[in-house]
Amino acid sequence: MIRAVLVRLEDNGNQTLGRLFLFDGLDLEFECCTLELSDKNNKRNISCIPTGQYKVSPRHSQKYGNHYLVENVMMRDYILIHEANYYTDLKGCIGVGENFYDINKDKNTDITSSRKTKRRLLEKAPDGFWLIII
């Protein structure tokens, strides 16, 4: 199975910025920016999830279309990887995007081209992947 590493780079109290690297064996297949909520001790709807290793499976819903489900998150459920440009679009999930940029000029860094990035990630890992968050 494909493996991914999410490296958290910066947490400003509102949001956490990171980079996701997707590997097939030793080959880097894909990379993108990530956006999560700040670390608030894994509290439901207001916190990013804990560092660790998770199985990520494809999922479909009417709201997000095709996306991913992060499985077996301690004391949490329905943690998704989906499109999100702003931290306010998230309730504990992981947003993916192409670049970091303050789209709405609110002094919080956002991520761009989220739908396109999610589609590219789904193309690279249609069956899901193992995710390590550090």
C-alpha positions as a Python dict, from the first residue, in 0.01 Angstrom:
ca = {
    (1, 'M'): (0, 0, 0),
    (2, 'I'): (108, 355, -65),
    (3, 'R'): (242, 547, 235),
    (4, 'A'): (221, 916, 318),
    (5, 'V'): (390, 1143, 568),
    (6, 'L'): (226, 1462, 691),
    (7, 'V'): (484, 1697, 839),
    (8, 'R'): (327, 1967, 1055),
    (9, 'L'): (524, 2287, 1012),
    (10, 'E'): (350, 2568, 1199),
    (11, 'D'): (63, 2611, 1447),
    (12, 'N'): (-47, 2971, 1514),
    (13, 'G'): (-324, 2895, 1762),
    (14, 'N'): (-596, 2898, 1494),
    (15, 'Q'): (-457, 2657, 1240),
    (16, 'T'): (-178, 2414, 1160),
    (17, 'L'): (7, 2422, 829),
    (18, 'G'): (189, 2121, 691),
    (19, 'R'): (314, 1932, 390),
    (20, 'L'): (191, 1590, 277),
    (21, 'F'): (432, 1359, 93),
    (22, 'L'): (296, 1048, -81),
    (23, 'F'): (537, 762, -151),
    (24, 'D'): (507, 449, -360),
    (25, 'G'): (796, 246, -222),
    (26, 'L'): (1091, 486, -216),
    (27, 'D'): (954, 706, -494),
    (28, 'L'): (789, 1038, -412),
    (29, 'E'): (463, 1030, -610),
    (30, 'F'): (289, 1345, -490),
    (31, 'E'): (319, 1634, -246),
    (32, 'C'): (87, 1911, -136),
    (33, 'C'): (13, 2162, 136),
    (34, 'T'): (-214, 2075, 428),
    (35, 'L'): (-433, 2281, 656),
    (36, 'E'): (-570, 2163, 990),
    (37, 'L'): (-706, 2319, 1305),
    (38, 'S'): (-463, 2393, 1589),
    (39, 'D'): (-372, 2129, 1843),
    (40, 'K'): (-629, 2151, 2121),
    (41, 'N'): (-571, 1811, 2282),
    (42, 'N'): (-773, 1615, 2025),
    (43, 'K'): (-1102, 1784, 2121),
    (44, 'R'): (-1379, 1702, 1879),
    (45, 'N'): (-1455, 1967, 1613),
    (46, 'I'): (-1190, 2217, 1736),
    (47, 'S'): (-858, 2029, 1718),
    (48, 'C'): (-632, 1854, 1474),
    (49, 'I'): (-585, 1483, 1540),
    (50, 'P'): (-286, 1347, 1734),
    (51, 'T'): (42, 1259, 1568),
    (52, 'G'): (62, 890, 1486),
    (53, 'Q'): (-6, 635, 1214),
    (54, 'Y'): (-346, 595, 1050),
    (55, 'K'): (-506, 396, 771),
    (56, 'V'): (-672, 626, 517),
    (57, 'S'): (-951, 485, 300),
    (58, 'P'): (-1144, 628, 6),
    (59, 'R'): (-1494, 751, 87),
    (60, 'H'): (-1780, 924, -93),
    (61, 'S'): (-2042, 1161, 43),
    (62, 'Q'): (-2290, 1402, -109),
    (63, 'K'): (-2117, 1698, 57),
    (64, 'Y'): (-1753, 1627, -43),
    (65, 'G'): (-1788, 1382, -331),
    (66, 'N'): (-1488, 1148, -340),
    (67, 'H'): (-1248, 1206, -52),
    (68, 'Y'): (-1074, 1009, 224),
    (69, 'L'): (-1158, 884, 573),
    (70, 'V'): (-882, 872, 836),
    (71, 'E'): (-954, 557, 1036),
    (72, 'N'): (-909, 467, 1403),
    (73, 'V'): (-847, 814, 1541),
    (74, 'M'): (-857, 786, 1920),
    (75, 'M'): (-1186, 924, 2062),
    (76, 'R'): (-1284, 1071, 1722),
    (77, 'D'): (-1471, 963, 1412),
    (78, 'Y'): (-1534, 1091, 1061),
    (79, 'I'): (-1197, 1262, 1028),
    (80, 'L'): (-1176, 1334, 657),
    (81, 'I'): (-922, 1454, 407),
    (82, 'H'): (-1117, 1691, 184),
    (83, 'E'): (-1105, 2026, 11),
    (84, 'A'): (-1074, 2334, 233),
    (85, 'N'): (-916, 2669, 162),
    (86, 'Y'): (-957, 2824, 509),
    (87, 'Y'): (-919, 2682, 861),
    (88, 'T'): (-1282, 2786, 918),
    (89, 'D'): (-1380, 2520, 660),
    (90, 'L'): (-1255, 2249, 898),
    (91, 'K'): (-1400, 2070, 1202),
    (92, 'G'): (-1099, 1853, 1281),
    (93, 'C'): (-1036, 1724, 930),
    (94, 'I'): (-737, 1773, 700),
    (95, 'G'): (-757, 2007, 404),
    (96, 'V'): (-523, 1968, 107),
    (97, 'G'): (-409, 2236, -136),
    (98, 'E'): (-147, 2338, -387),
    (99, 'N'): (16, 2642, -223),
    (100, 'F'): (9, 2854, 92),
    (101, 'Y'): (-139, 3202, 44),
    (102, 'D'): (-352, 3443, 247),
    (103, 'I'): (-648, 3436, 7),
    (104, 'N'): (-887, 3647, 215),
    (105, 'K'): (-623, 3879, 367),
    (106, 'D'): (-713, 3790, 730),
    (107, 'K'): (-348, 3733, 830),
    (108, 'N'): (-401, 3355, 839),
    (109, 'T'): (-230, 3149, 570),
    (110, 'D'): (-479, 2961, 354),
    (111, 'I'): (-428, 2689, 92),
    (112, 'T'): (-506, 2727, -278),
    (113, 'S'): (-652, 2497, -545),
    (114, 'S'): (-795, 2259, -289),
    (115, 'R'): (-1044, 2076, -514),
    (116, 'K'): (-784, 2024, -784),
    (117, 'T'): (-530, 1901, -528),
    (118, 'K'): (-778, 1656, -376),
    (119, 'R'): (-856, 1517, -723),
    (120, 'R'): (-484, 1470, -796),
    (121, 'L'): (-434, 1294, -462),
    (122, 'L'): (-726, 1062, -534),
    (123, 'E'): (-574, 980, -874),
    (124, 'K'): (-239, 891, -714),
    (125, 'A'): (-389, 684, -430),
    (126, 'P'): (-736, 563, -535),
    (127, 'D'): (-731, 276, -285),
    (128, 'G'): (-612, 482, 12),
    (129, 'F'): (-280, 485, 198),
    (130, 'W'): (-108, 459, 533),
    (131, 'L'): (-54, 802, 687),
    (132, 'I'): (212, 897, 940),
    (133, 'I'): (164, 1239, 1103),
    (134, 'I'): (471, 1396, 1261),
}
